[in-house]
Coordinates of C-alpha atoms in Angstrom, one line a residue:
M1 CA -11.8 -18.0 2.4
E2 CA -16.0 -18.9 1.0
Q3 CA -17.3 -15.2 -0.2
N4 CA -20.9 -14.7 0.7
P5 CA -23.3 -15.5 -1.2
K6 CA -25.3 -12.3 -0.7
I7 CA -22.1 -10.6 -2.3
K8 CA -21.7 -13.1 -4.8
L9 CA -25.3 -12.0 -6.4
I10 CA -24.9 -8.2 -5.8
H11 CA -21.4 -8.7 -8.6
N12 CA -23.9 -11.0 -10.9
P13 CA -23.9 -8.6 -14.4
R14 CA -27.3 -10.7 -15.2
F15 CA -28.7 -10.0 -11.7
R16 CA -28.6 -6.4 -11.9
S17 CA -30.0 -6.5 -15.0
L18 CA -32.7 -7.5 -14.9
V19 CA -33.4 -6.0 -10.7
I20 CA -32.8 -2.8 -12.9
Q21 CA -35.4 -4.1 -15.6
A22 CA -37.9 -4.7 -12.7
M23 CA -37.2 -0.6 -11.0
L24 CA -37.6 0.9 -14.3
L25 CA -41.3 -1.6 -15.1
T26 CA -43.2 -1.4 -11.7
A27 CA -41.9 3.1 -12.3
F28 CA -43.6 2.8 -15.6
V29 CA -46.6 1.0 -14.4
V30 CA -47.4 3.4 -11.0
L31 CA -47.0 6.6 -13.2
A32 CA -49.2 5.1 -16.1
G33 CA -52.0 4.1 -13.6
F34 CA -51.5 7.0 -11.9
A35 CA -51.9 8.9 -16.0
I36 CA -54.7 7.0 -16.5
S37 CA -56.9 7.6 -12.3
N38 CA -56.1 11.4 -12.7
T39 CA -57.5 11.1 -16.4
A40 CA -60.6 9.2 -15.4
R41 CA -60.7 11.9 -12.3
N42 CA -60.8 14.9 -14.4
L43 CA -63.5 13.1 -17.3
E44 CA -66.1 13.0 -14.2
K45 CA -65.4 15.5 -12.4
A46 CA -66.3 18.0 -16.4
G47 CA -69.5 15.7 -16.7
I48 CA -67.2 13.7 -20.1
T49 CA -68.7 10.5 -21.0
S50 CA -65.6 8.0 -21.7
G51 CA -65.5 5.1 -23.9
F52 CA -66.3 4.6 -27.6
G53 CA -69.9 4.4 -28.0
F54 CA -70.1 7.3 -29.8
L55 CA -68.3 6.4 -32.6
K56 CA -72.4 4.2 -33.5
E57 CA -73.8 7.9 -33.3
V58 CA -74.1 9.9 -36.9
A59 CA -72.0 12.5 -37.2
G60 CA -74.5 15.0 -38.8
F61 CA -72.0 16.9 -40.8
D62 CA -70.5 16.6 -45.1
V63 CA -66.7 15.5 -45.7
S64 CA -65.6 17.3 -49.4
L65 CA -63.8 14.0 -50.1
A66 CA -65.0 10.1 -49.3
L67 CA -63.6 7.1 -51.0
I68 CA -66.1 4.9 -49.4
G69 CA -70.0 6.2 -49.2
Y70 CA -70.5 9.1 -47.2
S71 CA -73.6 11.2 -46.0
R72 CA -74.3 13.2 -42.6
S73 CA -76.3 10.4 -41.7
A74 CA -73.5 8.3 -41.4
S75 CA -71.8 7.9 -38.5
Y76 CA -68.7 9.0 -36.5
G77 CA -67.4 5.5 -37.5
R78 CA -67.9 6.4 -40.8
A79 CA -65.9 9.3 -40.9
F80 CA -62.8 8.1 -38.9
M81 CA -62.4 5.6 -42.4
V82 CA -62.8 8.1 -44.5
G83 CA -60.5 11.1 -42.6
L84 CA -58.3 7.6 -43.2
L85 CA -58.5 6.5 -46.5
N86 CA -58.0 10.1 -47.9
T87 CA -54.8 10.4 -45.3
L88 CA -53.7 7.5 -47.1
L89 CA -54.0 8.2 -50.0
V90 CA -52.6 11.8 -49.9
S91 CA -49.6 10.2 -48.2
S92 CA -49.2 6.6 -50.7
L93 CA -49.1 9.6 -53.9
A94 CA -46.8 11.9 -52.1
I95 CA -44.4 8.7 -51.2
F96 CA -44.7 7.5 -54.4
F97 CA -44.2 10.6 -56.6
S98 CA -41.0 11.9 -54.2
T99 CA -39.7 8.7 -54.6
I100 CA -39.2 9.0 -58.5
L101 CA -38.7 12.7 -58.7
G102 CA -35.9 12.1 -55.7
F103 CA -33.8 9.6 -56.8
L104 CA -33.7 12.1 -60.6
L105 CA -32.4 14.7 -58.8
G106 CA -30.0 12.5 -56.9
I107 CA -28.6 11.3 -60.3
A108 CA -29.2 14.8 -61.8
R109 CA -27.0 16.1 -58.9
L110 CA -24.1 14.5 -59.4
S111 CA -24.3 14.8 -64.0
G112 CA -21.4 15.7 -65.9
N113 CA -23.2 18.2 -67.4
W114 CA -23.2 21.4 -65.5
L115 CA -26.3 23.2 -66.4
V116 CA -28.3 19.3 -65.4
S117 CA -26.4 19.8 -62.5
R118 CA -26.8 23.4 -61.3
M119 CA -30.2 23.8 -61.5
A120 CA -30.9 19.9 -59.6
V121 CA -28.2 22.1 -56.4
V122 CA -30.7 25.5 -57.0
Y123 CA -34.4 23.0 -56.8
I124 CA -33.1 21.1 -54.1
E125 CA -31.6 24.6 -52.3
I126 CA -34.4 26.0 -52.5
I127 CA -36.6 23.3 -51.4
R128 CA -35.5 22.4 -49.0
N129 CA -34.6 25.2 -46.7
V130 CA -38.7 26.6 -47.2
P131 CA -40.8 25.7 -44.4
L132 CA -43.4 23.1 -45.6
L133 CA -46.0 24.7 -44.4
L134 CA -44.8 28.5 -46.3
Q135 CA -45.6 25.7 -49.7
I136 CA -48.9 24.7 -48.8
L137 CA -50.2 28.0 -48.5
F138 CA -47.9 29.0 -51.6
W139 CA -49.7 25.6 -53.6
Y140 CA -53.3 26.3 -52.6
I141 CA -53.8 30.5 -51.8
A142 CA -50.8 31.4 -55.3
I143 CA -51.7 29.0 -57.3
L144 CA -54.5 27.2 -57.4
N145 CA -56.7 29.5 -56.1
P146 CA -56.4 32.4 -58.5
L147 CA -57.1 30.0 -61.5
P148 CA -60.7 31.1 -63.5
R149 CA -63.9 29.8 -62.7
P150 CA -65.8 27.0 -63.9
R151 CA -67.3 29.3 -66.8
Q152 CA -63.5 30.1 -68.2
A153 CA -62.2 27.1 -67.1
L154 CA -59.3 25.9 -68.5
N155 CA -60.2 23.8 -70.6
L156 CA -58.6 20.2 -72.8
T157 CA -59.9 18.1 -75.8
D158 CA -63.8 19.1 -73.8
M159 CA -63.4 16.7 -71.6
F160 CA -60.5 17.8 -69.9
F161 CA -61.2 21.1 -67.0
L162 CA -58.7 22.3 -64.4
C163 CA -60.6 25.7 -62.3
N164 CA -60.3 26.9 -59.2
R165 CA -63.0 23.7 -58.0
G166 CA -60.2 22.0 -58.8
L167 CA -59.3 19.6 -61.9
I168 CA -62.6 17.7 -63.9
L169 CA -61.7 14.3 -65.3
P170 CA -64.1 11.6 -67.0
R171 CA -65.3 9.3 -64.3
P172 CA -64.8 4.8 -65.6
V173 CA -68.1 3.5 -65.5
G174 CA -68.4 -0.7 -64.5
E175 CA -71.2 -2.3 -66.6
P176 CA -72.1 -6.0 -66.1
G177 CA -68.5 -7.8 -66.8
F178 CA -66.5 -5.3 -65.9
I179 CA -65.1 -7.2 -62.6
V180 CA -63.4 -9.5 -65.7
T181 CA -60.9 -6.9 -65.7
P182 CA -59.5 -5.4 -61.8
A183 CA -59.3 -9.3 -61.3
A184 CA -56.6 -9.5 -64.5
L185 CA -55.2 -6.9 -63.2
L186 CA -54.8 -8.1 -60.4
M187 CA -53.2 -11.9 -61.4
A188 CA -51.0 -9.7 -63.4
V189 CA -49.6 -8.2 -60.3
A190 CA -49.2 -11.1 -59.0
A191 CA -48.4 -13.2 -61.4
S192 CA -45.4 -10.1 -62.4
A193 CA -44.4 -10.6 -58.8
A194 CA -43.6 -14.0 -59.5
L195 CA -41.7 -13.6 -62.8
I196 CA -39.5 -11.2 -61.2
R197 CA -38.3 -13.4 -58.0
W198 CA -37.8 -16.5 -60.9
A199 CA -35.7 -14.6 -62.2
G200 CA -33.6 -13.2 -59.2
R201 CA -33.4 -16.6 -58.6
R202 CA -31.8 -17.8 -61.7
Q203 CA -29.5 -15.6 -62.2
L204 CA -28.2 -15.9 -59.1
R205 CA -28.1 -19.5 -59.7
T206 CA -27.1 -19.5 -63.9
G207 CA -25.8 -15.9 -65.0
L208 CA -27.8 -15.3 -67.4
R209 CA -30.4 -12.9 -68.0
F210 CA -34.1 -12.6 -68.3
P211 CA -35.9 -9.4 -68.6
A212 CA -38.4 -9.8 -66.0
Y213 CA -39.2 -6.0 -66.2
Y214 CA -39.8 -5.7 -69.4
T215 CA -41.8 -8.9 -69.4
A216 CA -44.0 -8.0 -66.1
A217 CA -44.8 -4.7 -67.6
G218 CA -46.2 -6.5 -71.0
L219 CA -48.3 -8.5 -68.4
I220 CA -49.5 -5.3 -66.5
I221 CA -50.7 -4.4 -69.4
G222 CA -52.0 -6.7 -72.1
L223 CA -53.7 -8.8 -69.6
P224 CA -56.4 -6.3 -68.4
L225 CA -56.8 -5.2 -72.2
L226 CA -57.3 -8.4 -73.6
A227 CA -59.7 -8.9 -70.4
L228 CA -61.1 -6.0 -71.7
A229 CA -61.3 -7.0 -75.2
V230 CA -62.8 -10.7 -75.1
T231 CA -65.4 -9.1 -72.2
G232 CA -66.6 -6.6 -75.2
F233 CA -65.4 -3.5 -73.2
P234 CA -67.7 -3.3 -70.4
V235 CA -67.2 0.3 -69.3
H236 CA -68.2 4.0 -70.8
W237 CA -67.0 7.6 -69.3
D238 CA -69.1 9.6 -67.9
I239 CA -67.3 12.6 -69.5
P240 CA -68.1 16.6 -67.2
V241 CA -70.4 18.9 -68.8
L242 CA -70.7 22.3 -67.7
K243 CA -74.2 22.9 -66.1
G244 CA -75.4 26.0 -64.6
F245 CA -73.0 27.1 -62.0
N246 CA -70.6 24.4 -62.1
F247 CA -69.6 21.0 -64.0
R248 CA -71.9 18.0 -64.1
G249 CA -70.5 14.4 -63.6
G250 CA -67.6 12.9 -64.4
M251 CA -64.5 12.8 -61.2
T252 CA -63.4 16.0 -59.4
V253 CA -59.9 16.2 -58.0
L254 CA -60.1 18.5 -54.8
P255 CA -57.7 21.8 -55.3
E256 CA -56.7 21.3 -51.6
F257 CA -55.5 17.7 -52.6
I258 CA -53.5 18.9 -55.8
A259 CA -52.1 21.3 -53.0
L260 CA -50.8 18.9 -50.7
C261 CA -49.9 16.1 -52.9
L262 CA -47.3 19.0 -54.8
A263 CA -45.7 20.5 -51.5
L264 CA -45.2 16.5 -49.7
S265 CA -43.8 15.5 -52.7
L266 CA -41.9 18.3 -54.3
Y267 CA -40.2 18.9 -50.8
A268 CA -39.6 15.6 -49.9
A269 CA -37.9 14.8 -53.3
A270 CA -35.7 17.4 -52.6
F271 CA -34.4 15.7 -49.1
I272 CA -34.2 12.4 -51.0
G273 CA -32.4 13.5 -53.9
E274 CA -29.5 14.4 -51.6
N275 CA -29.7 10.9 -49.9
V276 CA -29.1 9.0 -53.2
R277 CA -26.5 11.7 -53.9
S278 CA -24.9 10.6 -51.2
G279 CA -25.6 6.8 -51.9
I280 CA -24.0 6.9 -55.5
M281 CA -20.9 8.4 -54.1
S282 CA -20.5 6.0 -51.3
V283 CA -19.8 2.7 -54.1
D284 CA -15.8 2.7 -54.9
R285 CA -15.0 4.5 -57.9
G286 CA -13.2 0.8 -58.9
Q287 CA -17.1 -0.3 -59.1
I288 CA -17.6 2.0 -62.7
E289 CA -13.9 1.6 -63.8
A290 CA -14.6 -2.3 -63.8
A291 CA -17.5 -1.9 -65.1
R292 CA -17.2 -0.1 -68.5
A293 CA -14.2 -2.0 -68.5
L294 CA -16.4 -4.9 -69.2
G295 CA -18.2 -3.0 -72.3
H296 CA -21.5 -2.1 -70.2
R297 CA -23.1 1.5 -71.3
P298 CA -23.5 3.9 -68.4
G299 CA -27.0 3.6 -68.1
M300 CA -26.7 0.0 -68.0
T301 CA -23.6 0.3 -65.3
L302 CA -25.4 3.0 -63.0
R303 CA -28.9 0.1 -63.2
L304 CA -26.7 -3.2 -62.5
V305 CA -24.2 -1.8 -61.2
V306 CA -24.1 1.8 -58.7
I307 CA -27.3 2.1 -58.0
P308 CA -28.1 -1.8 -56.2
Q309 CA -24.3 -0.8 -53.7
A310 CA -26.2 2.8 -53.3
M311 CA -29.1 1.0 -51.6
R312 CA -28.2 -0.3 -48.9
V313 CA -26.5 3.8 -47.6
I314 CA -30.2 5.3 -49.7
I315 CA -33.0 3.2 -47.9
P316 CA -31.9 3.6 -44.2
P317 CA -32.3 8.1 -44.8
L318 CA -35.3 7.4 -47.6
T319 CA -37.4 5.2 -44.9
S320 CA -36.8 8.2 -42.6
Q321 CA -38.3 10.9 -45.5
H322 CA -41.3 8.4 -46.1
L323 CA -42.0 8.3 -42.0
T324 CA -41.7 12.3 -42.1
L325 CA -44.1 13.0 -44.7
V326 CA -46.5 10.5 -43.7
K327 CA -46.4 12.9 -40.7
N328 CA -46.1 15.8 -42.4
S329 CA -49.4 15.2 -44.6
S330 CA -51.6 16.3 -41.2
L331 CA -50.5 19.5 -42.0
A332 CA -52.9 19.1 -44.7
V333 CA -55.6 20.7 -42.0
V334 CA -54.6 24.5 -42.8
I335 CA -56.2 24.0 -46.3
G336 CA -59.0 22.2 -44.9
Y337 CA -58.2 19.5 -47.0
P338 CA -60.3 16.0 -45.0
D339 CA -57.5 13.8 -43.4
L340 CA -58.1 12.7 -40.7
I341 CA -56.9 15.3 -38.3
H342 CA -59.1 17.8 -40.1
V343 CA -62.1 15.0 -40.0
F344 CA -61.7 12.9 -37.0
A345 CA -59.5 14.6 -34.7
G346 CA -61.3 18.7 -35.6
T347 CA -64.5 18.0 -36.3
T348 CA -65.5 14.8 -34.2
L349 CA -63.6 16.0 -31.7
N350 CA -65.8 19.2 -31.0
Q351 CA -68.4 17.6 -31.9
T352 CA -68.3 15.2 -29.0
G353 CA -66.1 16.3 -26.7
Q354 CA -64.1 12.9 -26.3
A355 CA -60.8 14.4 -26.3
V356 CA -59.1 11.4 -24.6
E357 CA -60.0 8.8 -27.1
I358 CA -59.6 10.6 -30.3
I359 CA -56.4 11.7 -29.4
S360 CA -55.3 8.3 -28.8
V361 CA -56.9 7.1 -31.3
T362 CA -55.0 9.3 -33.8
M363 CA -52.2 8.5 -32.4
L364 CA -52.2 4.7 -32.2
V365 CA -53.2 4.9 -35.8
Y366 CA -49.6 7.4 -36.6
L367 CA -48.0 5.2 -34.9
T368 CA -49.2 1.7 -36.7
I369 CA -48.8 3.7 -40.2
S370 CA -45.4 4.7 -39.6
L371 CA -44.2 1.0 -38.4
I372 CA -46.0 -0.7 -40.9
I373 CA -44.0 1.8 -43.3
S374 CA -40.7 0.7 -41.4
M375 CA -41.2 -2.7 -41.3
I376 CA -41.9 -2.9 -45.2
M377 CA -38.4 -0.8 -46.1
N378 CA -36.5 -2.6 -43.0
R379 CA -37.3 -5.6 -44.9
Y380 CA -35.9 -4.1 -48.4
N381 CA -32.7 -3.2 -46.9
K382 CA -32.3 -6.5 -45.0
K383 CA -32.4 -7.6 -48.9
Y384 CA -30.0 -5.7 -50.0
A385 CA -28.0 -6.2 -47.0
I386 CA -27.3 -9.9 -47.4
R387 CA -26.5 -9.2 -51.4
G388 CA -23.6 -7.4 -50.4
R389 CA -22.6 -10.3 -47.9

């Protein structure tokens, strides 16, 4: 007997899946519409206008660290950019330093030297078991705040000074023709990337190795120096000088920035070190013995055999650590570092009252940064996964 077409449709897995997805989408749209209409109604009752017109209004407050031109007469939109760049600056530097230190810790953790191994264990266990917020406060309050005042600053060669105002350094000032040097640096970086890519393909095709990394380092250092020499060194240094109660000239690295960068780097490095250790331990012992049988020294075995295979295990948790580090940078607000939360979701929100817009934009910024980091790391992970097949 022929089955009813309606009954046949109900038992079709594809049809059931489409119906369930349609129901979920409808529920999501209804909930989102209710939330938006309810928020708009509450804002109207409170007399708060919605929209992003406030970004063009004058901010009227100072920011202690600005990587782009900024003053009290700048707009809230400009203040948003200043906070965003400060967040990206401290996050990128902390990711760089924590990754290098984490790899060193992971290797030291497996060292045959008992003292080195124990020191790595002690560091990891202490740092990762103390809350990050306390570590930020420790570096800021206990280490940097008690530093002497500018008149009694720690002096190194009359050019570098360390005091409670921060680290004061000479500042390079470019003259006409200096633009050639950064252009040469960009060209060197691009040429180095192409060279490393070519060397990798050549090695896969012929088995012959080319010292691409040493050559790239020579290009990145040598080409800008050559550009400086050809253009007659069109740069001079603005040396900081103590005048009155503070230094004039040079550039100042704020103590808030130093404390936050140190705490984030050291904290993330402890976790990355354990990720590196687990990655190295996942490599089969026979691979190491085979490399040694071929005459490779321990350093070469680690660099050419162990680390490339361990990266397949290291990269996924390393990505999580980088994402966590970026989000943890929002703790900067406790020591007054002018990051995105402090400048935009703090001062700007308090002055304008545009809570929904400001919090939404701030969340969107952190989401975008995290997605970009994930995309880059996933691409890198895919590269190593293909090599392992």
